[in-house]
């Protein structure tokens, strides 16, 4: 099956339809699902929503789900709540690096249960953090569920479960310490 999926992706030149994430894992999964439909009993289609991605630069950026702008366009400004924070990763503290660039944004519906629509993470280990939260978002996690999740200390992903300041509040989103 894996060989058939690989062959199908290769035949298509490794390309996905326009407007789809141009990521190797996405192409592989789409090819695998196609092979399962063609040569097996499956009818599963590729779901291109909430595909996590990361840009592996010196300061990584990862995202999954809707951007703030996409959420507002789909649901209206009055129905979207955005939680955000600047934070200082442990590895920046030891090296005395400027952490003003490390930022997290969680885009949610405003009405309870406040479903999480998107997560955007700028900082160390963004790929790992984004991959972990992608499952929750794909499964319909709410802001309240994320806030009830115990963070692993001291990790970058812990900062996500500590997001308490909304953009709407106008409060300073700079994290000043633990807890």
CSV table of N, CA and C in Angstrom, one decimal:
chain,number,residue,atom,x,y,z
A,1,UNK,N,0.8,-1.2,0.0
A,1,UNK,CA,0.0,0.0,0.0
A,1,UNK,C,0.9,1.2,0.0
A,2,UNK,N,1.9,1.2,0.8
A,2,UNK,CA,2.8,2.4,0.9
A,2,UNK,C,3.5,2.7,-0.5
A,3,UNK,N,3.9,1.6,-1.1
A,3,UNK,CA,4.5,1.7,-2.4
A,3,UNK,C,3.5,2.3,-3.5
A,4,UNK,N,2.3,1.8,-3.4
A,4,UNK,CA,1.3,2.3,-4.3
A,4,UNK,C,1.0,3.8,-4.1
A,5,UNK,N,0.9,4.2,-2.8
A,5,UNK,CA,0.7,5.6,-2.5
A,5,UNK,C,1.9,6.5,-3.0
A,6,UNK,N,3.1,6.0,-2.7
A,6,UNK,CA,4.3,6.7,-3.2
A,6,UNK,C,4.3,6.9,-4.7
A,7,UNK,N,3.9,5.8,-5.4
A,7,UNK,CA,3.9,5.8,-6.9
A,7,UNK,C,2.9,6.8,-7.4
A,8,UNK,N,1.7,6.9,-6.7
A,8,UNK,CA,0.7,7.8,-7.1
A,8,UNK,C,1.1,9.3,-6.9
A,9,UNK,N,1.8,9.5,-5.8
A,9,UNK,CA,2.3,10.9,-5.5
A,9,UNK,C,3.4,11.2,-6.5
A,10,UNK,N,4.2,10.3,-6.9
A,10,UNK,CA,5.3,10.5,-7.8
A,10,UNK,C,4.7,10.8,-9.2
A,11,UNK,N,3.7,10.0,-9.6
A,11,UNK,CA,3.0,10.2,-10.9
A,11,UNK,C,2.4,11.6,-11.0
A,12,UNK,N,1.9,12.1,-9.9
A,12,UNK,CA,1.3,13.4,-9.9
A,12,UNK,C,2.4,14.5,-9.8
A,13,UNK,N,3.7,14.1,-9.8
A,13,UNK,CA,4.8,15.0,-9.6
A,13,UNK,C,4.9,15.6,-8.2
A,14,UNK,N,4.3,14.8,-7.3
A,14,UNK,CA,4.4,15.3,-5.9
A,14,UNK,C,3.6,16.5,-5.6
A,15,UNK,N,2.7,16.8,-6.5
A,15,UNK,CA,1.9,18.1,-6.4
A,15,UNK,C,0.5,17.8,-5.9
A,16,UNK,N,0.0,18.8,-5.2
A,16,UNK,CA,-1.4,18.8,-4.6
A,16,UNK,C,-2.2,19.8,-5.4
A,17,UNK,N,-3.5,19.6,-5.4
A,17,UNK,CA,-4.4,20.6,-6.0
A,17,UNK,C,-4.1,22.0,-5.5
A,18,UNK,N,-4.3,23.0,-6.4
A,18,UNK,CA,-4.1,24.3,-6.0
A,18,UNK,C,-4.9,24.7,-4.8
A,19,UNK,N,-4.4,25.5,-3.9
A,19,UNK,CA,-5.0,25.9,-2.7
A,19,UNK,C,-4.9,25.0,-1.5
A,20,UNK,N,-4.2,23.9,-1.7
A,20,UNK,CA,-4.0,22.9,-0.7
A,20,UNK,C,-2.6,23.1,-0.1
A,21,UNK,N,-2.4,22.7,1.2
A,21,UNK,CA,-1.0,22.8,1.7
A,21,UNK,C,0.0,22.1,0.9
A,22,UNK,N,1.1,22.7,0.6
A,22,UNK,CA,2.1,22.1,-0.2
A,22,UNK,C,3.2,21.5,0.7
A,23,UNK,N,2.8,20.5,1.4
A,23,UNK,CA,3.7,19.8,2.4
A,23,UNK,C,3.8,18.4,2.0
A,24,UNK,N,5.0,17.8,2.2
A,24,UNK,CA,5.3,16.4,1.8
A,24,UNK,C,4.4,15.5,2.6
A,25,UNK,N,4.2,15.7,4.0
A,25,UNK,CA,3.3,14.7,4.7
A,25,UNK,C,1.9,14.8,4.2
A,26,UNK,N,1.4,16.0,3.8
A,26,UNK,CA,0.1,16.1,3.2
A,26,UNK,C,-0.1,15.3,1.9
A,27,UNK,N,0.9,15.5,1.0
A,27,UNK,CA,0.9,14.8,-0.2
A,27,UNK,C,1.0,13.2,0.0
A,28,UNK,N,1.8,12.8,0.9
A,28,UNK,CA,1.9,11.4,1.2
A,28,UNK,C,0.5,10.8,1.7
A,29,UNK,N,-0.1,11.6,2.7
A,29,UNK,CA,-1.4,11.1,3.2
A,29,UNK,C,-2.5,11.1,2.1
A,30,UNK,N,-2.5,12.1,1.3
A,30,UNK,CA,-3.5,12.2,0.2
A,30,UNK,C,-3.3,11.0,-0.8
A,31,UNK,N,-2.0,10.7,-1.1
A,31,UNK,CA,-1.7,9.6,-2.0
A,31,UNK,C,-2.1,8.2,-1.3
A,32,UNK,N,-1.8,8.1,0.0
A,32,UNK,CA,-2.2,6.9,0.7
A,32,UNK,C,-3.7,6.7,0.7
A,33,UNK,N,-4.4,7.7,1.0
A,33,UNK,CA,-5.9,7.6,1.0
A,33,UNK,C,-6.4,7.3,-0.4
A,34,UNK,N,-5.8,7.9,-1.4
A,34,UNK,CA,-6.2,7.6,-2.8
A,34,UNK,C,-6.0,6.1,-3.1
A,35,UNK,N,-4.8,5.6,-2.7
A,35,UNK,CA,-4.5,4.2,-3.0
A,35,UNK,C,-5.5,3.3,-2.3
A,36,UNK,N,-5.8,3.7,-1.0
A,36,UNK,CA,-6.8,2.9,-0.3
A,36,UNK,C,-8.2,2.9,-0.9
A,37,UNK,N,-8.5,4.0,-1.6
A,37,UNK,CA,-9.8,4.0,-2.3
A,37,UNK,C,-9.8,3.2,-3.6
A,38,UNK,N,-8.6,3.3,-4.3
A,38,UNK,CA,-8.5,2.6,-5.5
A,38,UNK,C,-8.3,1.1,-5.4
A,39,UNK,N,-7.6,0.7,-4.4
A,39,UNK,CA,-7.2,-0.7,-4.2
A,39,UNK,C,-7.7,-1.4,-3.0
A,40,UNK,N,-8.5,-0.7,-2.2
A,40,UNK,CA,-9.1,-1.3,-1.0
A,40,UNK,C,-10.5,-0.9,-0.8
A,41,UNK,N,-11.0,-1.2,0.4
A,41,UNK,CA,-12.4,-0.9,0.6
A,41,UNK,C,-12.7,0.5,1.2
A,42,UNK,N,-11.7,1.3,1.3
A,42,UNK,CA,-11.9,2.6,1.9
A,42,UNK,C,-12.6,3.7,1.0
A,43,UNK,N,-13.3,4.6,1.6
A,43,UNK,CA,-13.9,5.7,0.9
A,43,UNK,C,-13.4,7.0,1.5
A,44,UNK,N,-12.4,6.9,2.4
A,44,UNK,CA,-11.9,8.1,3.1
A,44,UNK,C,-11.2,9.1,2.2
A,45,UNK,N,-11.6,10.4,2.4
A,45,UNK,CA,-11.0,11.5,1.6
A,45,UNK,C,-10.0,12.2,2.5
A,46,UNK,N,-9.1,12.9,1.8
A,46,UNK,CA,-8.1,13.7,2.6
A,46,UNK,C,-8.8,14.9,3.1
A,47,UNK,N,-8.6,15.2,4.4
A,47,UNK,CA,-9.2,16.4,5.1
A,47,UNK,C,-8.1,17.4,5.1
A,48,UNK,N,-8.2,18.5,4.4
A,48,UNK,CA,-7.2,19.5,4.3
A,48,UNK,C,-7.4,20.6,5.3
A,49,UNK,N,-8.4,20.5,6.2
A,49,UNK,CA,-8.6,21.5,7.3
A,49,UNK,C,-7.7,21.1,8.4
A,50,UNK,N,-7.2,22.1,9.1
A,50,UNK,CA,-6.4,22.0,10.3
A,50,UNK,C,-5.1,21.1,10.1
A,51,UNK,N,-4.5,21.3,9.0
A,51,UNK,CA,-3.2,20.6,8.8
A,51,UNK,C,-2.1,21.5,9.4
A,52,UNK,N,-1.4,20.9,10.4
A,52,UNK,CA,-0.3,21.7,11.0
A,52,UNK,C,0.9,21.9,10.1
A,53,UNK,N,1.5,23.0,10.3
A,53,UNK,CA,2.7,23.3,9.5
A,53,UNK,C,3.7,24.2,10.4
A,54,UNK,N,5.0,24.1,10.0
A,54,UNK,CA,6.0,24.8,10.7
A,54,UNK,C,7.0,25.3,9.7
A,55,UNK,N,7.5,26.5,10.0
A,55,UNK,CA,8.6,27.1,9.2
A,55,UNK,C,9.8,27.0,10.1
A,56,UNK,N,10.8,26.2,9.7
A,56,UNK,CA,12.0,25.9,10.5
A,56,UNK,C,13.1,26.9,10.2
A,57,UNK,N,12.9,28.0,10.8
A,57,UNK,CA,13.9,29.1,10.8
A,57,UNK,C,14.6,29.2,12.2
A,58,UNK,N,15.6,30.0,12.4
A,58,UNK,CA,16.2,30.1,13.7
A,58,UNK,C,15.2,30.3,14.8
A,59,UNK,N,14.1,31.0,14.6
A,59,UNK,CA,13.0,31.1,15.5
A,59,UNK,C,11.8,30.5,14.8
A,60,UNK,N,11.4,29.3,15.2
A,60,UNK,CA,10.4,28.6,14.4
A,60,UNK,C,9.0,29.2,14.6
A,61,UNK,N,8.2,29.0,13.5
A,61,UNK,CA,6.8,29.5,13.5
A,61,UNK,C,6.0,28.3,13.1
A,62,UNK,N,5.0,27.9,14.0
A,62,UNK,CA,4.1,26.8,13.7
A,62,UNK,C,2.6,27.3,13.8
A,63,UNK,N,1.8,26.7,12.9
A,63,UNK,CA,0.4,27.1,13.0
A,63,UNK,C,-0.5,25.9,12.6
A,64,UNK,N,-1.7,25.9,13.1
A,64,UNK,CA,-2.7,24.9,12.7
A,64,UNK,C,-4.0,25.6,12.8
A,65,UNK,N,-4.9,25.3,11.9
A,65,UNK,CA,-6.3,25.9,11.9
A,65,UNK,C,-6.3,27.3,11.3
A,66,UNK,N,-7.3,28.1,11.7
A,66,UNK,CA,-7.6,29.4,11.1
A,66,UNK,C,-6.7,30.5,11.6
A,67,UNK,N,-6.3,31.4,10.8
A,67,UNK,CA,-5.7,32.6,11.3
A,67,UNK,C,-6.8,33.5,11.9
A,68,UNK,N,-6.4,34.5,12.6
A,68,UNK,CA,-7.3,35.5,13.2
A,68,UNK,C,-8.2,36.1,12.1
A,69,UNK,N,-7.5,36.5,11.0
A,69,UNK,CA,-8.2,37.1,9.9
A,69,UNK,C,-9.3,36.2,9.2
A,70,UNK,N,-8.9,34.9,9.0
A,70,UNK,CA,-9.8,33.9,8.4
A,70,UNK,C,-11.0,33.7,9.4
A,71,UNK,N,-10.7,33.6,10.7
A,71,UNK,CA,-11.8,33.4,11.6
A,71,UNK,C,-12.8,34.5,11.6
A,72,UNK,N,-12.3,35.8,11.6
A,72,UNK,CA,-13.1,36.9,11.6
A,72,UNK,C,-14.0,36.9,10.3
A,73,UNK,N,-13.3,36.6,9.1
A,73,UNK,CA,-14.0,36.6,7.9
A,73,UNK,C,-15.2,35.5,7.9
A,74,UNK,N,-14.9,34.4,8.5
A,74,UNK,CA,-15.9,33.3,8.5
A,74,UNK,C,-17.0,33.5,9.6
A,75,UNK,N,-16.6,34.0,10.7
A,75,UNK,CA,-17.6,34.1,11.9
A,75,UNK,C,-18.0,35.5,12.3
A,76,UNK,N,-17.2,36.5,11.9
A,76,UNK,CA,-17.5,37.9,12.3
A,76,UNK,C,-16.7,38.2,13.5
A,77,UNK,N,-16.2,39.5,13.6
A,77,UNK,CA,-15.4,40.0,14.7
A,77,UNK,C,-16.0,39.7,16.1
A,78,UNK,N,-17.3,39.9,16.2
A,78,UNK,CA,-18.0,39.8,17.4
A,78,UNK,C,-18.1,38.4,17.9
A,79,UNK,N,-17.8,37.4,17.1
A,79,UNK,CA,-17.9,36.0,17.5
A,79,UNK,C,-16.6,35.3,17.6
A,80,UNK,N,-15.5,36.1,17.6
A,80,UNK,CA,-14.1,35.5,17.7
A,80,UNK,C,-13.4,36.1,18.9
A,81,UNK,N,-12.8,35.3,19.6
A,81,UNK,CA,-11.9,35.7,20.8
A,81,UNK,C,-10.5,35.2,20.5
A,82,UNK,N,-9.6,36.1,20.7
A,82,UNK,CA,-8.2,35.8,20.5
A,82,UNK,C,-7.4,35.9,21.8
A,83,UNK,N,-6.8,34.8,22.3
A,83,UNK,CA,-5.9,34.8,23.4
A,83,UNK,C,-4.5,34.9,23.0
A,84,UNK,N,-3.7,35.7,23.7
A,84,UNK,CA,-2.3,35.8,23.2
A,84,UNK,C,-1.3,36.1,24.3
A,85,UNK,N,-0.1,35.8,24.1
A,85,UNK,CA,1.0,36.1,25.1
A,85,UNK,C,2.3,36.2,24.4
A,86,UNK,N,3.2,37.1,24.9
A,86,UNK,CA,4.6,37.0,24.7
A,86,UNK,C,5.2,36.3,25.8
A,87,UNK,N,6.2,35.4,25.6
A,87,UNK,CA,6.7,34.6,26.7
A,87,UNK,C,8.2,34.5,26.5
A,88,UNK,N,8.9,34.1,27.6
A,88,UNK,CA,10.3,33.9,27.6
A,88,UNK,C,10.6,32.4,27.9
A,89,UNK,N,11.1,31.7,26.8
A,89,UNK,CA,11.4,30.3,27.0
A,89,UNK,C,12.6,30.1,27.9
A,90,UNK,N,12.7,29.0,28.6
A,90,UNK,CA,13.8,28.7,29.5
A,90,UNK,C,15.1,28.9,28.8
A,91,UNK,N,15.3,28.3,27.6
A,91,UNK,CA,16.6,28.4,27.0
A,91,UNK,C,17.0,29.9,26.6
A,92,UNK,N,16.0,30.8,26.6
A,92,UNK,CA,16.4,32.2,26.4
A,92,UNK,C,16.8,32.8,27.7
A,93,UNK,N,16.3,32.3,28.8
A,93,UNK,CA,16.7,32.9,30.1
A,93,UNK,C,18.2,32.6,30.4
A,94,UNK,N,18.6,31.3,30.2
A,94,UNK,CA,19.9,30.9,30.5
A,94,UNK,C,20.9,31.7,29.6
A,95,UNK,N,20.6,31.8,28.3
A,95,UNK,CA,21.5,32.5,27.3
A,95,UNK,C,21.3,34.0,27.3
A,96,UNK,N,20.4,34.5,28.2
A,96,UNK,CA,20.1,35.9,28.3
A,96,UNK,C,19.7,36.5,26.9
A,97,UNK,N,18.9,35.8,26.1
A,97,UNK,CA,18.4,36.2,24.8
A,97,UNK,C,17.2,37.1,25.0
A,98,UNK,N,16.9,38.0,24.0
A,98,UNK,CA,15.7,38.8,24.0
A,98,UNK,C,14.6,37.9,23.6
A,99,UNK,N,13.5,37.8,24.4
A,99,UNK,CA,12.4,37.0,24.2
A,99,UNK,C,11.2,37.7,23.7
A,100,UNK,N,11.3,39.0,23.3
A,100,UNK,CA,10.2,39.8,22.9
A,100,UNK,C,9.6,39.3,21.6
A,101,UNK,N,10.3,38.4,20.9
A,101,UNK,CA,9.8,37.8,19.6
A,101,UNK,C,9.0,36.5,19.8
A,102,UNK,N,9.0,35.9,21.0
A,102,UNK,CA,8.3,34.7,21.2
A,102,UNK,C,6.9,35.0,21.5
A,103,UNK,N,5.9,34.4,20.7
A,103,UNK,CA,4.5,34.9,20.8
A,103,UNK,C,3.6,33.7,20.5
A,104,UNK,N,2.5,33.6,21.2
A,104,UNK,CA,1.5,32.6,21.0
A,104,UNK,C,0.1,33.3,20.8
A,105,UNK,N,-0.6,32.7,19.9
A,105,UNK,CA,-2.0,33.2,19.7
A,105,UNK,C,-2.9,32.1,19.5
A,106,UNK,N,-4.0,32.0,20.3
A,106,UNK,CA,-5.0,31.0,20.1
A,106,UNK,C,-6.3,31.7,19.7
A,107,UNK,N,-6.8,31.3,18.5
A,107,UNK,CA,-8.0,31.9,18.0
A,107,UNK,C,-9.2,31.0,18.3
A,108,UNK,N,-10.2,31.5,19.0
A,108,UNK,CA,-11.4,30.7,19.4
A,108,UNK,C,-12.7,31.4,19.0
A,109,UNK,N,-13.8,30.6,19.0
A,109,UNK,CA,-15.1,31.2,19.0
A,109,UNK,C,-15.4,31.8,20.3
A,110,UNK,N,-16.1,32.9,20.3
A,110,UNK,CA,-16.3,33.6,21.6
A,110,UNK,C,-17.4,33.0,22.4
A,111,UNK,N,-18.4,32.4,21.8
A,111,UNK,CA,-19.5,31.8,22.6
A,111,UNK,C,-19.1,30.4,23.2
A,112,UNK,N,-19.5,30.1,24.4
A,112,UNK,CA,-19.2,28.8,25.0
A,112,UNK,C,-19.6,27.7,24.1
A,113,UNK,N,-18.9,26.6,24.0
A,113,UNK,CA,-17.7,26.3,24.7
A,113,UNK,C,-16.4,26.8,24.2
A,114,UNK,N,-16.4,27.9,23.4
A,114,UNK,CA,-15.2,28.5,22.8
A,114,UNK,C,-14.3,27.5,22.1
A,115,UNK,N,-14.8,26.9,21.0
A,115,UNK,CA,-14.0,26.0,20.3
A,115,UNK,C,-12.8,26.7,19.8
A,116,UNK,N,-11.6,26.0,19.8
A,116,UNK,CA,-10.4,26.5,19.3
A,116,UNK,C,-10.4,26.4,17.8
A,117,UNK,N,-10.2,27.5,17.1
A,117,UNK,CA,-10.2,27.5,15.6
A,117,UNK,C,-8.8,27.5,15.1
A,118,UNK,N,-7.8,28.0,15.8
A,118,UNK,CA,-6.5,28.0,15.3
A,118,UNK,C,-5.5,28.3,16.4
A,119,UNK,N,-4.2,27.9,16.2
A,119,UNK,CA,-3.1,28.1,17.1
A,119,UNK,C,-1.9,28.6,16.3
A,120,UNK,N,-1.3,29.6,16.8
A,120,UNK,CA,-0.1,30.2,16.1
A,120,UNK,C,1.0,30.4,17.2
A,121,UNK,N,2.2,29.8,16.9
A,121,UNK,CA,3.2,29.7,17.9
A,121,UNK,C,4.5,30.2,17.2
A,122,UNK,N,5.2,31.2,17.8
A,122,UNK,CA,6.4,31.7,17.4
A,122,UNK,C,7.4,31.5,18.5
A,123,UNK,N,8.4,30.6,18.3
A,123,UNK,CA,9.4,30.3,19.4
A,123,UNK,C,10.0,29.0,19.2
A,124,UNK,N,10.9,28.6,20.1
A,124,UNK,CA,11.6,27.3,20.1
A,124,UNK,C,10.6,26.2,20.1
A,125,UNK,N,10.9,25.1,19.3
A,125,UNK,CA,10.1,23.9,19.3
A,125,UNK,C,8.7,24.1,18.8
A,126,UNK,N,8.5,25.1,17.9
A,126,UNK,CA,7.2,25.4,17.4
A,126,UNK,C,6.6,24.1,16.7
A,127,UNK,N,7.4,23.4,16.0
A,127,UNK,CA,6.9,22.2,15.3
A,127,UNK,C,6.3,21.2,16.2
A,128,UNK,N,7.0,20.9,17.3
A,128,UNK,CA,6.6,20.0,18.3
A,128,UNK,C,5.3,20.4,19.0
A,129,UNK,N,5.3,21.7,19.4
A,129,UNK,CA,4.1,22.3,20.0
A,129,UNK,C,2.9,22.2,19.1
A,130,UNK,N,3.1,22.7,17.9
A,130,UNK,CA,2.0,22.7,17.0
A,130,UNK,C,1.4,21.3,16.7
A,131,UNK,N,2.3,20.3,16.5
A,131,UNK,CA,1.9,19.0,16.2
A,131,UNK,C,1.0,18.4,17.4
A,132,UNK,N,1.4,18.7,18.6
A,132,UNK,CA,0.7,18.2,19.7
A,132,UNK,C,-0.7,18.8,19.8
A,133,UNK,N,-0.8,20.1,19.6
A,133,UNK,CA,-2.1,20.8,19.7
A,133,UNK,C,-3.0,20.6,18.5
A,134,UNK,N,-2.4,20.1,17.4
A,134,UNK,CA,-3.2,19.9,16.2
A,134,UNK,C,-4.2,18.8,16.4
A,135,UNK,N,-3.9,17.8,17.1
A,135,UNK,CA,-4.8,16.7,17.4
A,135,UNK,C,-6.0,17.2,18.2
A,136,UNK,N,-5.7,18.0,19.2
A,136,UNK,CA,-6.8,18.6,20.0
A,136,UNK,C,-7.8,19.5,19.2
A,137,UNK,N,-7.2,20.3,18.3
A,137,UNK,CA,-8.0,21.2,17.4
A,137,UNK,C,-8.8,20.3,16.5
A,138,UNK,N,-8.2,19.3,15.9
A,138,UNK,CA,-8.9,18.4,14.9
A,138,UNK,C,-10.1,17.7,15.7
A,139,UNK,N,-9.9,17.5,16.9
A,139,UNK,CA,-10.9,16.8,17.7
A,139,UNK,C,-12.0,17.7,18.3
A,140,UNK,N,-11.9,19.0,18.0
A,140,UNK,CA,-12.9,19.9,18.5
A,140,UNK,C,-12.6,20.4,19.9
A,141,UNK,N,-11.4,20.6,20.3
A,141,UNK,CA,-11.0,21.1,21.7
A,141,UNK,C,-11.6,22.5,21.9
A,142,UNK,N,-12.0,22.8,23.1
A,142,UNK,CA,-12.4,24.1,23.5
A,142,UNK,C,-11.3,24.8,24.3
A,143,UNK,N,-11.5,26.1,24.4
A,143,UNK,CA,-10.6,26.9,25.2
A,143,UNK,C,-10.6,26.4,26.7
A,144,UNK,N,-11.7,26.1,27.2
A,144,UNK,CA,-11.8,25.6,28.6
A,144,UNK,C,-11.1,24.3,28.8
A,145,UNK,N,-11.2,23.4,27.8
A,145,UNK,CA,-10.4,22.1,27.9
A,145,UNK,C,-8.9,22.4,27.9
A,146,UNK,N,-8.5,23.3,27.0
A,146,UNK,CA,-7.0,23.6,27.0
A,146,UNK,C,-6.6,24.2,28.3
A,147,UNK,N,-7.4,25.1,28.9
A,147,UNK,CA,-7.0,25.7,30.2
A,147,UNK,C,-7.0,24.7,31.3
A,148,UNK,N,-7.8,23.6,31.2
A,148,UNK,CA,-7.8,22.6,32.2
A,148,UNK,C,-6.7,21.5,32.0
A,149,UNK,N,-5.9,21.7,31.0
A,149,UNK,CA,-4.8,20.8,30.7
A,149,UNK,C,-3.6,21.2,31.6
A,150,UNK,N,-3.0,20.2,32.2
A,150,UNK,CA,-1.8,20.5,33.0
A,150,UNK,C,-0.6,20.6,32.1
A,151,UNK,N,0.1,21.7,32.2
A,151,UNK,CA,1.3,21.9,31.4
A,151,UNK,C,2.5,21.1,31.9
A,152,UNK,N,3.4,20.8,31.1
A,152,UNK,CA,4.7,20.2,31.5
A,152,UNK,C,5.7,21.3,31.7
A,153,UNK,N,6.2,21.4,32.9
A,153,UNK,CA,7.1,22.5,33.3
A,153,UNK,C,8.5,22.1,33.3
A,154,UNK,N,9.4,22.8,32.8
A,154,UNK,CA,9.3,24.0,32.0
A,154,UNK,C,9.5,23.8,30.5
A,155,UNK,N,8.4,23.8,29.8
A,155,UNK,CA,8.4,23.6,28.4
A,155,UNK,C,7.8,24.8,27.7
A,156,UNK,N,8.0,24.9,26.4
A,156,UNK,CA,7.4,26.0,25.6
A,156,UNK,C,5.9,25.7,25.4
A,157,UNK,N,5.5,24.4,25.3
A,157,UNK,CA,4.1,24.1,25.1
A,157,UNK,C,3.3,24.4,26.4
A,158,UNK,N,3.9,24.5,27.5
A,158,UNK,CA,3.2,24.9,28.8
A,158,UNK,C,2.6,26.3,28.6
A,159,UNK,N,3.3,27.1,27.8
A,159,UNK,CA,2.8,28.5,27.7
A,159,UNK,C,1.4,28.5,27.0
A,160,UNK,N,1.1,27.6,26.2
A,160,UNK,CA,-0.2,27.5,25.5
A,160,UNK,C,-1.3,27.3,26.5
A,161,UNK,N,-1.1,26.4,27.5
A,161,UNK,CA,-2.2,26.2,28.5
A,161,UNK,C,-2.2,27.3,29.6
A,162,UNK,N,-1.4,28.3,29.4
A,162,UNK,CA,-1.4,29.4,30.4
A,162,UNK,C,-2.0,30.7,29.7
A,163,UNK,N,-2.5,30.6,28.5
A,163,UNK,CA,-3.0,31.8,27.8
A,163,UNK,C,-4.3,32.3,28.5
A,164,UNK,N,-4.3,33.4,29.1
A,164,UNK,CA,-5.4,33.9,29.8
A,164,UNK,C,-5.8,35.3,29.3
A,165,UNK,N,-5.0,36.0,28.6
A,165,UNK,CA,-5.2,37.4,28.2
A,165,UNK,C,-5.8,37.4,26.7
A,166,UNK,N,-7.0,38.0,26.6
A,166,UNK,CA,-7.5,38.2,25.3
A,166,UNK,C,-7.2,39.5,24.7
A,167,UNK,N,-7.1,39.6,23.4
A,167,UNK,CA,-6.8,40.9,22.7
A,167,UNK,C,-7.9,41.9,23.0
A,168,UNK,N,-9.1,41.4,23.1
A,168,UNK,CA,-10.3,42.3,23.4
A,168,UNK,C,-10.1,43.0,24.7
A,169,UNK,N,-9.4,42.3,25.7
A,169,UNK,CA,-9.3,42.9,27.1
A,169,UNK,C,-8.4,44.2,27.1
A,170,UNK,N,-7.5,44.2,26.1
A,170,UNK,CA,-6.5,45.3,26.1
A,170,UNK,C,-5.4,45.2,27.1
A,171,UNK,N,-5.3,44.2,27.9
A,171,UNK,CA,-4.3,44.0,28.8
A,171,UNK,C,-3.0,43.6,28.2
A,172,UNK,N,-1.9,43.9,28.9
A,172,UNK,CA,-0.5,43.6,28.4
A,172,UNK,C,-0.3,42.1,28.3
A,173,UNK,N,0.0,41.6,27.1
A,173,UNK,CA,0.1,40.1,27.0
A,173,UNK,C,1.5,39.6,27.3
A,174,UNK,N,2.4,40.4,27.9
A,174,UNK,CA,3.7,39.9,28.3
A,174,UNK,C,3.7,39.1,29.5
A,175,UNK,N,4.2,37.8,29.4
A,175,UNK,CA,4.2,36.9,30.6
A,175,UNK,C,5.4,37.4,31.4
A,176,UNK,N,5.2,37.5,32.7
A,176,UNK,CA,6.2,38.0,33.6
A,176,UNK,C,6.9,36.9,34.5
A,177,UNK,N,6.4,35.7,34.5
A,177,UNK,CA,7.0,34.7,35.3
A,177,UNK,C,6.2,33.4,35.3
A,178,UNK,N,6.6,32.4,36.1
A,178,UNK,CA,5.9,31.2,36.2
A,178,UNK,C,4.5,31.4,36.8
A,179,UNK,N,3.6,30.6,36.3
A,179,UNK,CA,2.2,30.6,36.8
A,179,UNK,C,1.4,31.8,36.5
